[in-house]
Tab-separated table of C-alpha atoms and ligand atoms in Angstrom:
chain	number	residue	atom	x	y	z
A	6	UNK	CA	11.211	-24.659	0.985
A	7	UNK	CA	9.574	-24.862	-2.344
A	8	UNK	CA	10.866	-25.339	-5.616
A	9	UNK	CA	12.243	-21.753	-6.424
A	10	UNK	CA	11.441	-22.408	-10.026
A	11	UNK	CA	7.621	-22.549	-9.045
A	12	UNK	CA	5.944	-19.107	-8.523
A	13	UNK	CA	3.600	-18.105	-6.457
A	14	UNK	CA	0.188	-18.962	-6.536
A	15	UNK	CA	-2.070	-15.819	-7.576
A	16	UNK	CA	-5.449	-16.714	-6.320
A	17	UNK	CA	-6.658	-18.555	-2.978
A	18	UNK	CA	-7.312	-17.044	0.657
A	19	UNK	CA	-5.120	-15.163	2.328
A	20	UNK	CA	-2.659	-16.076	5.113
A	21	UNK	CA	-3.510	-14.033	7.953
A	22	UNK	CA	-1.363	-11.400	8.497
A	23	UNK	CA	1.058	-11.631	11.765
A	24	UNK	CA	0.107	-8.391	13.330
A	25	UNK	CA	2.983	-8.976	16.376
A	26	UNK	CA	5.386	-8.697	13.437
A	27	UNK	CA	3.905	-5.582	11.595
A	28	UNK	CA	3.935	-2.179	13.960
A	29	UNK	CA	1.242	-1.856	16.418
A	30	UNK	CA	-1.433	0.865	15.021
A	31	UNK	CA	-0.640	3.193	18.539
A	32	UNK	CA	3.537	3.319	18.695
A	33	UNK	CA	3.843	6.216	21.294
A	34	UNK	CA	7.641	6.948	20.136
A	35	UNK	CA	6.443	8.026	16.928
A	36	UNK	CA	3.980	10.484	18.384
A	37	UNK	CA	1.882	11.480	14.945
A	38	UNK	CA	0.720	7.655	15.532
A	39	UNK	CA	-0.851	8.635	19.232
A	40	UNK	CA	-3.859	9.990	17.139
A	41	UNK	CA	-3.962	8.603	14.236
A	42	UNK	CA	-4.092	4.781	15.610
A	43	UNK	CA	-7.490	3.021	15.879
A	44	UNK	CA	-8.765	2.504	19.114
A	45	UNK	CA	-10.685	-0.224	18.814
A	46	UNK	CA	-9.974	-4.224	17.633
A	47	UNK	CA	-9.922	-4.754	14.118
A	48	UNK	CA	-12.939	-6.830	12.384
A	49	UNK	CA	-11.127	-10.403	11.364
A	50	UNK	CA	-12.344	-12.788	9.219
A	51	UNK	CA	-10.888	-15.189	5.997
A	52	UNK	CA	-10.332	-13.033	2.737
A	53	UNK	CA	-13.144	-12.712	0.607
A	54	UNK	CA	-12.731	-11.920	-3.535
A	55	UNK	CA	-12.763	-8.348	-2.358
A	56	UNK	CA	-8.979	-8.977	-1.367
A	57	UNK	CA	-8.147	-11.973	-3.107
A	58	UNK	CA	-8.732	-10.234	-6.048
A	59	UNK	CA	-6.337	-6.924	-7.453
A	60	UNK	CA	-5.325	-4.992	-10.276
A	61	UNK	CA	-2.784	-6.260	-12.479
A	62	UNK	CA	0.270	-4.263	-14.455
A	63	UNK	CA	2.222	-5.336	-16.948
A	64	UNK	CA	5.522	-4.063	-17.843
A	65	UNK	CA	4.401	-2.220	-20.839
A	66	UNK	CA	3.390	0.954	-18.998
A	67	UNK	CA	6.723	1.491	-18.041
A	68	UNK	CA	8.411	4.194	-19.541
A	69	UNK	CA	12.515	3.310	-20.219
A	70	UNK	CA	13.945	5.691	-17.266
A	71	UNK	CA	11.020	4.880	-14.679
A	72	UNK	CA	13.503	2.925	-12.428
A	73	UNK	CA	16.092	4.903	-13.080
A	74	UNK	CA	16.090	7.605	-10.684
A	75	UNK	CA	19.697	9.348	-11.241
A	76	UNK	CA	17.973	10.396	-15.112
A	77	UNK	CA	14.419	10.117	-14.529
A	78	UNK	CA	13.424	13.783	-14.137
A	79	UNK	CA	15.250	16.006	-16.122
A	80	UNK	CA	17.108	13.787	-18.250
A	81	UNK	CA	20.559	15.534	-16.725
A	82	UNK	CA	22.450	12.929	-13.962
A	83	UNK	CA	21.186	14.490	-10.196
A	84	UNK	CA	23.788	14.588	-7.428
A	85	UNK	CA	24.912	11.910	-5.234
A	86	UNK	CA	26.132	8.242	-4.480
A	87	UNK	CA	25.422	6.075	-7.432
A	88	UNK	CA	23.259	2.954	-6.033
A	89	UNK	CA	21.752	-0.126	-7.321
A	90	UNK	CA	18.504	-0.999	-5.266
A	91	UNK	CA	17.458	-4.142	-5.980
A	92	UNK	CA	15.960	-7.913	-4.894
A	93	UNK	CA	13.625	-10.498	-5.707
A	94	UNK	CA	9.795	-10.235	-4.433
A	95	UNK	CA	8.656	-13.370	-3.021
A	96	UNK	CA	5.303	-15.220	-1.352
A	97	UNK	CA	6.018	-17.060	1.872
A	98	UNK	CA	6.919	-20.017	0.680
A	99	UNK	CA	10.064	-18.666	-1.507
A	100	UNK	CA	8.608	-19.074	-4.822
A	101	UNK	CA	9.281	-15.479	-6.824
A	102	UNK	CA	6.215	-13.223	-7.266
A	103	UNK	CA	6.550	-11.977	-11.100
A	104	UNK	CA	4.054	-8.736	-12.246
A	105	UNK	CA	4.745	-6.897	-8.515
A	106	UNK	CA	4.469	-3.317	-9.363
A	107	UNK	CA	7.031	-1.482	-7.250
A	108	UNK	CA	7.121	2.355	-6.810
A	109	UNK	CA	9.362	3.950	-4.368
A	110	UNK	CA	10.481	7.095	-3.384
A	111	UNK	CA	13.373	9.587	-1.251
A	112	UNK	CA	14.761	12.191	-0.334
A	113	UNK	CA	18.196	13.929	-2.400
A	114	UNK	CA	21.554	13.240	-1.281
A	115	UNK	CA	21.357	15.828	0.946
A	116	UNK	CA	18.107	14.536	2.607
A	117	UNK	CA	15.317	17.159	1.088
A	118	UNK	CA	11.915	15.798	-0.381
A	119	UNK	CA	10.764	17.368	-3.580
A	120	UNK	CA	7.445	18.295	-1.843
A	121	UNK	CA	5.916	21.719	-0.830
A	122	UNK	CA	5.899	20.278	2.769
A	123	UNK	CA	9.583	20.101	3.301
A	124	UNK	CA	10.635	22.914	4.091
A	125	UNK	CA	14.385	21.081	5.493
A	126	UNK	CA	17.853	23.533	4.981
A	127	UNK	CA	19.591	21.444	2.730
A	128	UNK	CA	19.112	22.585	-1.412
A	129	UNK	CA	16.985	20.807	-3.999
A	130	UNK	CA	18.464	18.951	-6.989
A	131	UNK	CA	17.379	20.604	-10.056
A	132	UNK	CA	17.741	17.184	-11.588
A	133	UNK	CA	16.544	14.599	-8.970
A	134	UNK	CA	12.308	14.147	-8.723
A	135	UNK	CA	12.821	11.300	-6.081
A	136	UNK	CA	10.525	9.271	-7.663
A	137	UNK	CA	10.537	5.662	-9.341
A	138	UNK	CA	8.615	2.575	-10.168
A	139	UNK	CA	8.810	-0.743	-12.149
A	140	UNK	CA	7.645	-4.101	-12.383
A	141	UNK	CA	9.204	-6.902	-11.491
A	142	UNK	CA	10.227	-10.053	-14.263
A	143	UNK	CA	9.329	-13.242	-14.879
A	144	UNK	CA	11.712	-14.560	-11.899
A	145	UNK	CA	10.368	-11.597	-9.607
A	146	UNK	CA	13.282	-9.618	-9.824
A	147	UNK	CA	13.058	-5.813	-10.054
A	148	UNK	CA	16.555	-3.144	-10.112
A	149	UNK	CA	16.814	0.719	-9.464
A	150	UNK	CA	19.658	3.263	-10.051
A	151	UNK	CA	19.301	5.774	-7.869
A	152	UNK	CA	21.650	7.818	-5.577
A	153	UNK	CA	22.182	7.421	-1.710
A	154	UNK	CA	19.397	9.496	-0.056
A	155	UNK	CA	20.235	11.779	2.997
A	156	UNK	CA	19.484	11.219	6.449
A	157	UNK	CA	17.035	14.111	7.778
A	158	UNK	CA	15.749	15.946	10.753
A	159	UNK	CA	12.237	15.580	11.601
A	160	UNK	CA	9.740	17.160	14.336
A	161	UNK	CA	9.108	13.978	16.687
A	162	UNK	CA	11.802	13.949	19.588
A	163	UNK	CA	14.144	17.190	20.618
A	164	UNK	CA	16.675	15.943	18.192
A	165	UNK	CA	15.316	12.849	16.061
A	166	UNK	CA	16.344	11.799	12.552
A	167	UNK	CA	15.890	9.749	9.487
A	168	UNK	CA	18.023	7.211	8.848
A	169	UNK	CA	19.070	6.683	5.268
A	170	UNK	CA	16.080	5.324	3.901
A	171	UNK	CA	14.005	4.567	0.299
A	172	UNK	CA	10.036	4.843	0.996
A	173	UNK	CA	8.574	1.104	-1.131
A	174	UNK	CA	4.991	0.903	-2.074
A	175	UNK	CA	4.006	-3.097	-3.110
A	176	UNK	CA	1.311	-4.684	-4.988
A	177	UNK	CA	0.534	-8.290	-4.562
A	178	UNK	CA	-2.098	-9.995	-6.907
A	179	UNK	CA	-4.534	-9.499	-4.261
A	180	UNK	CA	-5.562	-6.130	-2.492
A	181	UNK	CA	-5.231	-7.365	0.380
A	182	UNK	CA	-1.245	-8.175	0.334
A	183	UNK	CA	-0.750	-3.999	-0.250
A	184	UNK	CA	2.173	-2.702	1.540
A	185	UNK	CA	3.975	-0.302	2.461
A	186	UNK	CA	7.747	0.021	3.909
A	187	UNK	CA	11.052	1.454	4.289
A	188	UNK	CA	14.224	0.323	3.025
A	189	UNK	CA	17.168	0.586	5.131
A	190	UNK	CA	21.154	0.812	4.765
A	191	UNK	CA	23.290	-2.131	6.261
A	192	UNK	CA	26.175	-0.553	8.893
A	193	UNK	CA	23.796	3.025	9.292
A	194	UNK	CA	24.024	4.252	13.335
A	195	UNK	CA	20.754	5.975	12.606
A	196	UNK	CA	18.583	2.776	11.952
A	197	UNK	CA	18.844	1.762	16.235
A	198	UNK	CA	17.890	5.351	17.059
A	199	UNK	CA	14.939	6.049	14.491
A	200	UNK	CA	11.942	6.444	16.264
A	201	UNK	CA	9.903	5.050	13.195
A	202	UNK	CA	11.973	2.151	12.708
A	203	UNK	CA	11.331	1.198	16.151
A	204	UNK	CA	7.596	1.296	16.070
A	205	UNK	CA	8.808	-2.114	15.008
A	206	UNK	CA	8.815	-4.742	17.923
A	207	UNK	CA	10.937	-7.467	16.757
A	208	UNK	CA	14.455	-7.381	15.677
A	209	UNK	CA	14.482	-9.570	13.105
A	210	UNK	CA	11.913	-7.870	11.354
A	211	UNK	CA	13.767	-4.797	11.480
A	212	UNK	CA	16.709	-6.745	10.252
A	213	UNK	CA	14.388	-7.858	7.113
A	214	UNK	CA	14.505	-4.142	6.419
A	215	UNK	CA	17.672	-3.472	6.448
A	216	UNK	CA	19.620	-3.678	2.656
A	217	UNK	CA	22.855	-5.354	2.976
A	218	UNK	CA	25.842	-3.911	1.054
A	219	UNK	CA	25.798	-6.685	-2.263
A	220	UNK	CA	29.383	-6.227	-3.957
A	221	UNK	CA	28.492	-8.810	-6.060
A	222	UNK	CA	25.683	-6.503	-8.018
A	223	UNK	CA	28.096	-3.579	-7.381
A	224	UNK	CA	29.068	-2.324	-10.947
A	225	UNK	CA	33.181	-1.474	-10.889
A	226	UNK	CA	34.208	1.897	-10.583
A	227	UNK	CA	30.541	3.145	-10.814
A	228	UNK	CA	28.074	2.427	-8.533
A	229	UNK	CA	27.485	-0.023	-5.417
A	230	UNK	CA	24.538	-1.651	-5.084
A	231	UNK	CA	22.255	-2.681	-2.204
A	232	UNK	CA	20.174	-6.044	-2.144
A	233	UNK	CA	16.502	-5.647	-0.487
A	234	UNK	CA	14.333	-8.714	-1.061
A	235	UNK	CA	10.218	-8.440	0.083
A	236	UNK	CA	8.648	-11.054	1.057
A	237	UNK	CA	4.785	-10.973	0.264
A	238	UNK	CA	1.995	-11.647	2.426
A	239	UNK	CA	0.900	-15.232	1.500
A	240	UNK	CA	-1.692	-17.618	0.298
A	241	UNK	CA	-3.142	-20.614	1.818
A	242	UNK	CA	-2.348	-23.890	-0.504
A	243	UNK	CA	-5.630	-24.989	-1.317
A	244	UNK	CA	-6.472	-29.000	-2.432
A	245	UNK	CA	-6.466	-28.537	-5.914
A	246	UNK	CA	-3.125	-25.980	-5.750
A	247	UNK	CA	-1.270	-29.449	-3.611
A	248	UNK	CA	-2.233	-32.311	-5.702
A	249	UNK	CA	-0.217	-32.099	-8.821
A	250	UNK	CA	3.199	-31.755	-6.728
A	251	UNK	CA	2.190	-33.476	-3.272
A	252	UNK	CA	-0.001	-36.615	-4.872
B	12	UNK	CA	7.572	-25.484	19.215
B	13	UNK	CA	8.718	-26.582	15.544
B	14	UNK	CA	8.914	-23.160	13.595
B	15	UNK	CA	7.120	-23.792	10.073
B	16	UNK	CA	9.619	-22.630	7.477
B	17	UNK	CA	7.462	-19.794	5.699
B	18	UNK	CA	9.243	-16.512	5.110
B	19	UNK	CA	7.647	-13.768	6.846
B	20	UNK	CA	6.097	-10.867	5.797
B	21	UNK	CA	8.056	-7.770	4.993
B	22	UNK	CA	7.195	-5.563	7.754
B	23	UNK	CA	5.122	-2.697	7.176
B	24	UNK	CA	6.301	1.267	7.867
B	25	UNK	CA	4.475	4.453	7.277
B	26	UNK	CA	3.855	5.836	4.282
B	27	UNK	CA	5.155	9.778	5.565
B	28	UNK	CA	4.051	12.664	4.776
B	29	UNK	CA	6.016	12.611	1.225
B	30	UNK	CA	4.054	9.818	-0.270
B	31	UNK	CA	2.632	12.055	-3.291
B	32	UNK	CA	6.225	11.972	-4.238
B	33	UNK	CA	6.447	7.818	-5.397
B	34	UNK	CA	2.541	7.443	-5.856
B	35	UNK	CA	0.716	10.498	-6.971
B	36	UNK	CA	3.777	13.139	-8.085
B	37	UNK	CA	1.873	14.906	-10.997
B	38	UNK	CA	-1.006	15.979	-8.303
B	39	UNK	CA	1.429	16.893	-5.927
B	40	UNK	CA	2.744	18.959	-9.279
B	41	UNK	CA	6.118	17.578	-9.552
B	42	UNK	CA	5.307	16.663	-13.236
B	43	UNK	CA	8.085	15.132	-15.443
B	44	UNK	CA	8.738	11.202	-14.361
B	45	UNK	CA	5.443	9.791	-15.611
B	46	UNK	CA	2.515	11.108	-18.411
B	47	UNK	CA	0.382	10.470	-15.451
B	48	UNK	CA	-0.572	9.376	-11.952
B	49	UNK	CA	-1.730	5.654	-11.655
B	50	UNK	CA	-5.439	5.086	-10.506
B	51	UNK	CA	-6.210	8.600	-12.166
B	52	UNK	CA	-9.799	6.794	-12.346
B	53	UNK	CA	-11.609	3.474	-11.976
B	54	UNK	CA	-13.797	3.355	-15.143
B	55	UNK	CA	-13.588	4.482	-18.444
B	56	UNK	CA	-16.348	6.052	-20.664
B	57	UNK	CA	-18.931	3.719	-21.219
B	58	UNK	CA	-18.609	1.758	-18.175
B	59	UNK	CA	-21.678	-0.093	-17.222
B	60	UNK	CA	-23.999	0.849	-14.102
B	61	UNK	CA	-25.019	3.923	-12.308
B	62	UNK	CA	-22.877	6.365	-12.005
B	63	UNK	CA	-21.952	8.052	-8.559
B	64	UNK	CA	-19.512	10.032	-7.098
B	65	UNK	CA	-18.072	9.534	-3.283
B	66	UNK	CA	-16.760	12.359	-1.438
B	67	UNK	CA	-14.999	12.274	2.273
B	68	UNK	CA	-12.030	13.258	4.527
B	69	UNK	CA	-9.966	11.117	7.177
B	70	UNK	CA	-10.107	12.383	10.428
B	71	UNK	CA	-8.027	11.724	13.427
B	72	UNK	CA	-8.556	11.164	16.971
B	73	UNK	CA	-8.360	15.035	17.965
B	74	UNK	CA	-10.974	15.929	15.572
B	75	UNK	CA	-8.475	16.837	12.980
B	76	UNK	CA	-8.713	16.335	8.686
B	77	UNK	CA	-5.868	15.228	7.126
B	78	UNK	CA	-4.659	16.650	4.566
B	79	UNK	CA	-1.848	14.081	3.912
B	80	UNK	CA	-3.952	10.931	3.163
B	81	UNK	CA	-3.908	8.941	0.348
B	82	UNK	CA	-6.741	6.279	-0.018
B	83	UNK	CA	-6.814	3.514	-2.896
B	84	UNK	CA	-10.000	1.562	-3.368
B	85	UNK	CA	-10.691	-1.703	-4.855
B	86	UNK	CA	-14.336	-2.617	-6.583
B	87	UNK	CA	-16.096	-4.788	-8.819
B	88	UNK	CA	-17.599	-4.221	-11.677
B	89	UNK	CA	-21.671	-3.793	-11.699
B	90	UNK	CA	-22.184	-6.870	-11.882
B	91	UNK	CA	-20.270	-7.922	-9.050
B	92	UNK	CA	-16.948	-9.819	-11.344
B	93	UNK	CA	-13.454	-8.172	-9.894
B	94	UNK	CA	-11.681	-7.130	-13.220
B	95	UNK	CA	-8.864	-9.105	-12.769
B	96	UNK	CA	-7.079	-12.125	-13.871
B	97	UNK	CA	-7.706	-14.044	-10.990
B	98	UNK	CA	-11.192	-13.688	-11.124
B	99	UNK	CA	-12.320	-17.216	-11.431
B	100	UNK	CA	-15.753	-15.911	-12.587
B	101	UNK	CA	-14.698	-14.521	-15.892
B	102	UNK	CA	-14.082	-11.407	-17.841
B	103	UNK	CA	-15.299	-8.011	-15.943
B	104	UNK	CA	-16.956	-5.541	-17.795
B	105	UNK	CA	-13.927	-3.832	-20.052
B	106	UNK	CA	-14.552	-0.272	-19.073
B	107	UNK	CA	-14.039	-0.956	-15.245
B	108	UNK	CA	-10.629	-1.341	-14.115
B	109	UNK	CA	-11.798	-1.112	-10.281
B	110	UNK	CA	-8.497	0.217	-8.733
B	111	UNK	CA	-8.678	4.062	-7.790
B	112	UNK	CA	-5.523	5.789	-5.926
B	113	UNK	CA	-7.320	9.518	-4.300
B	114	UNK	CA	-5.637	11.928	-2.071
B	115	UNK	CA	-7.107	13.904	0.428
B	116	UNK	CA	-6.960	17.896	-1.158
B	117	UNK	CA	-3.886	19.650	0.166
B	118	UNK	CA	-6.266	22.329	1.292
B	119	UNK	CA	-9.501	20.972	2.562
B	120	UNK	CA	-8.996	17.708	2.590
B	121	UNK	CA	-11.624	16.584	1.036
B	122	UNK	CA	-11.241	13.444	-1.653
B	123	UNK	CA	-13.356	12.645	-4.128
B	124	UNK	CA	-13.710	9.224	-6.136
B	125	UNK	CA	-16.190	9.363	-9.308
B	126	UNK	CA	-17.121	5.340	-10.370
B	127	UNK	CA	-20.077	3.380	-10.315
B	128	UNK	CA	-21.901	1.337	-8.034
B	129	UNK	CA	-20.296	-2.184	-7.856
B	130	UNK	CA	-22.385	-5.197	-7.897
B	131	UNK	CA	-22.706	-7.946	-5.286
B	132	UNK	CA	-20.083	-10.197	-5.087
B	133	UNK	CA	-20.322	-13.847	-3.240
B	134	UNK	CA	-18.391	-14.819	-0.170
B	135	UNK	CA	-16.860	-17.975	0.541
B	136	UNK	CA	-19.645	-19.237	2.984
B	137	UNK	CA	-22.058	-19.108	-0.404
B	138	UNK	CA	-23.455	-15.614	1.249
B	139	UNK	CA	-23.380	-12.713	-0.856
B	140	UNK	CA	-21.649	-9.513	0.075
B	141	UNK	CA	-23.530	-6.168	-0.320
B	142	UNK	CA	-22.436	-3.115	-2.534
B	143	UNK	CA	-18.933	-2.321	-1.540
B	144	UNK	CA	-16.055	-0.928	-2.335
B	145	UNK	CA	-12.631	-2.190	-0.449
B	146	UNK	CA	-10.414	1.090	0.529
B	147	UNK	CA	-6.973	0.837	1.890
B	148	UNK	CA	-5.875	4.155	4.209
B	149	UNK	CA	-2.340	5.275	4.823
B	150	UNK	CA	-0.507	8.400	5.616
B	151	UNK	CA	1.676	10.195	8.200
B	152	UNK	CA	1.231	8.584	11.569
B	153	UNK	CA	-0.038	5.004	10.133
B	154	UNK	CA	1.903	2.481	10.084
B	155	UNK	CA	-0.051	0.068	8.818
B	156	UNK	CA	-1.946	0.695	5.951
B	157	UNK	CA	-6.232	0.960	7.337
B	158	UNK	CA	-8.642	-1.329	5.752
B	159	UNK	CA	-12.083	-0.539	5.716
B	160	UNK	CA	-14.700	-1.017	2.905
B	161	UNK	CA	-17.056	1.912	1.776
B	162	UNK	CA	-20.579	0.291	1.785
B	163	UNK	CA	-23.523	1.895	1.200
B	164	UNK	CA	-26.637	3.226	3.584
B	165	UNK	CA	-29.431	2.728	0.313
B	166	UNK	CA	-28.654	-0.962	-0.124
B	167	UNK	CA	-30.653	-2.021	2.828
B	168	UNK	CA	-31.763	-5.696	1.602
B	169	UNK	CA	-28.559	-6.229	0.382
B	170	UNK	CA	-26.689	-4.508	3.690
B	171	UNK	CA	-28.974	-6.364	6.169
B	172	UNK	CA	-27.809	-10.231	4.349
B	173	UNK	CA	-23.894	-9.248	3.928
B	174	UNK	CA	-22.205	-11.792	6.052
B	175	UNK	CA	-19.309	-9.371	6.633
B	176	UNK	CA	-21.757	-6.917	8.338
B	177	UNK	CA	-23.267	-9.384	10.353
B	178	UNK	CA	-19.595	-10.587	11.720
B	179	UNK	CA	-19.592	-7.130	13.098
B	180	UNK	CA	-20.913	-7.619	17.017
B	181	UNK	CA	-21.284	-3.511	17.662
B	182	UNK	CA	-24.165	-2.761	15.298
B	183	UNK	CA	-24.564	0.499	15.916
B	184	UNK	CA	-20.599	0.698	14.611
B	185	UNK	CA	-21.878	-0.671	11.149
B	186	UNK	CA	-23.185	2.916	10.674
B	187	UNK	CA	-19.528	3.627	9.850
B	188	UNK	CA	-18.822	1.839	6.878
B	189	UNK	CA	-22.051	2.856	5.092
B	190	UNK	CA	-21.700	6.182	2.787
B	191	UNK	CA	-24.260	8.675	3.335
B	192	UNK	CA	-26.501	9.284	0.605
B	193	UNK	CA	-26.221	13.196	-0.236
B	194	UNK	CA	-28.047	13.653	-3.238
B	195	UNK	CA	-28.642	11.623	-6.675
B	196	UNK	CA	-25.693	9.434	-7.269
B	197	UNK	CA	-23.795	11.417	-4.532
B	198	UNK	CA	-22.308	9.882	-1.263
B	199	UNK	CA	-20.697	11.247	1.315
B	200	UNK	CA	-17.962	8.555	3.679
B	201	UNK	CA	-15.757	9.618	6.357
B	202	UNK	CA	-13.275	7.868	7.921
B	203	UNK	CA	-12.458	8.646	11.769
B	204	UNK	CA	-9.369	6.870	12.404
B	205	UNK	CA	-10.209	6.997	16.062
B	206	UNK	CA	-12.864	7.905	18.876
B	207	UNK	CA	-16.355	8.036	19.624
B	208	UNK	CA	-17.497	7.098	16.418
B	209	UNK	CA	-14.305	5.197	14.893
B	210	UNK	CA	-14.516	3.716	11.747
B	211	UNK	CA	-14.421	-0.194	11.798
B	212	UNK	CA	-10.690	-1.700	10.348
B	213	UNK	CA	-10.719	-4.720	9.461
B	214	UNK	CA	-8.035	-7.601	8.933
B	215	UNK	CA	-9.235	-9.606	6.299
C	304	FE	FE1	11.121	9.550	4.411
């Protein structure tokens, strides 16, 4: 693996991405995908500028509590299991990815959405919006403090539900590395049941989803904390990228 | 086989039907996190080029609009330069930051992007690429994240040389990615996410 202490190359093609590893378009388990899957083959080709190419952030559109989810909406402390989310973003080859804007969002500790489409039994949180972002630094490491969300019901199956889980939106430095995921808890029965979870084929790559318990970032007597790293889609080396290390 | 030792990918999941919530929370009115929602708009007064505005919905495979889509798009400026860093071509025009992040109207579902037209912008093979903007679809029921690119049906010259077009073996499917021209400076794109007439994905 590559020096750590290199980062990530921000321009060059694309790696192809390994569509046997991402969920299939048409998962019938999760049955909102039955209609809402293409049909037909998708259009390959290399990457082009159009998705080599993104839009940058800097940290200096944060605002102090963005990543801090427990204080972020109200100011007053919402309900629930203090949490540390947090990780390193990374390319393929190990090297951190610095300038990643992050932006996730969850249910309440009692597994309700802040949105006029949830219409689940358990109560708001005055206090909690569900809502945070931030960017990571110059080693690609990015933190939350949040609380535990709920597990919830949903329409799918006669009885399905949610596992614990923290909705991640990713940017690369190219438009075409945009992602979007779930992040898991380590040691939750719900994850091997979740019809969503499962549109996922492999295992392992559920496994990369899944946040183990990190009692090393845990913060004494008030909060644990969970480590998720994400791994970006990559970028070829190109001859000019190789020489100065490999030559 | 020897396995190559490259990390990979994080898998993807769906976005959900609570997306609005992380990405665009003052539309979805729960104002209070952030002053505003990213990707509000791609240009800024005094951008340079014409101005036009794109309208659409995402349908699904029974015929269906979503209401719960959320589309970002991805342009140059009008000369064809990406305004970003990595770029190799040099600095964009200032007033176009090219990244747009629209949501499908809770009622119609109808979105609506106002920019201006991009420019042409090369492609690897020495080619050059018509008009385009690059869109990126998720929502409910997705779980991958759609790409498609929003071309345009008055660029004809430019459309019939575009050597992504022409990798496209179903002509009559290239229909799909061109906007409809509805008036001055006014397009109209839909995007079926399945059927007779699907939209053409692409993995680029
Ligand atoms: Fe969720």
């Amino acid at each position: 693996m590559a020096d750590a202490a290199a980062q990530a190359p921000t321009r060059g093609p694309l790696v192809a991405r390994d569509r046997l590893w991402h969920p299939p378009a048409y998962a019938p388990g999760y049955k909102t995908s039955v209609t809402r899957a293409p049909s037909r083959a998708l259009i390959a080709a290399p990457s082009t500028l159009s998705e080599e190419t993104g839009p940058v952030f800097g940290r200096d559109m944060l605002g102090e509590m963005d990543n801090n989810l427990i204080l972020n909406f109200t100011g007053q402390p919402a309900i629930g299991e203090r949490i540390i989310m947090h990780g390193r973003v990374q390319d393929d080859q190990g090297r951190p990815v610095p300038g990643v804007l992050l932006e996730i969002w969850q249910a309440n500790a009692g597994g309700r959405y802040r949105h006029k489409k949830d219409g689940y039994a358990a109560p708001l949180d005055p206090n909690f919006g569900g809502g945070g972002r931030t960017v990571t630094d110059d080693g690609g490491r990015y933190e939350f403090l949040t609380i535990r969300p709920g597990a919830y019901p949903w329409p799918n199956g006669p009885n399905d539900w949610r596992p614990m889980h923290i909705h991640v939106s990713v940017f690369g430095s190219g438009f075409g590395q945009r992602l979007i995921t779930q992040m898991y808890f380590e040691g939750d029965p719900l994850i091997a049941r979740c019809p969503i979870v499962n549109t996922i084929k492999d295992r392992s790559a559920i496994e990369q989803l899944v946040a183990p318990l990190d009692m090393a970032a845990a913060i004494p007597m008030d909060c644990l904390a969970y480590r998720f790293d994400i791994t970006l889609r990559g970028r070829r080396q190109t001859f000019f990228e190789n020489r100065p290390e490999g030559l | 086989m020897t396995k190559l030792p490259y990390l990979p990918e994080t898998p993807s999941q769906t976005a959900g039907p609570y997306v609005h919530i992380g990405l665009t929370p003052n539309a979805l009115g729960n104002a209070g996190i952030y002053p505003q929602d990213l990707g509000a708009a791609p240009i800024r007064d005094g951008a340079k080029g014409e101005r036009i505005t794109i309208r659409g919905t995402v349908t699904d495979g029974a015929g269906m609009i979503l209401r719960d889509a959320l589309i970002e798009t991805w342009q140059a400026d009008a000369q064809g330069i990406y305004p970003a860093p990595n770029d190799p071509r040099g600095r964009a025009d200032p007033n176009v930051t090219g990244w747009a992040r629209i949501i499908a109207d809770f009622d119609s579902g109808v979105w609506t992007l106002e920019t201006i037209k991009p420019g042409t912008v090369p492609h690897p093979s020495g080619d050059t690429m018509a008009p385009h903007l690059s869109a990126w679809v998720v929502a409910r029921g997705i779980n991958i994240g759609l790409q498609t690119r929003i071309y345009f049906e008055d660029e004809v010259a430019a459309n019939e040389k575009c050597p992504i077009l022409a990798r496209i073996e179903h002509k009559d499917r290239v229909s799909t990615l061109l906007a409809k021209k509805t008036g001055k400076g006014e397009y109209w794109f839909e995007v079926k996410l399945q059927g007779e007439d699907e939209t053409i994905f692409f993995d680029l």
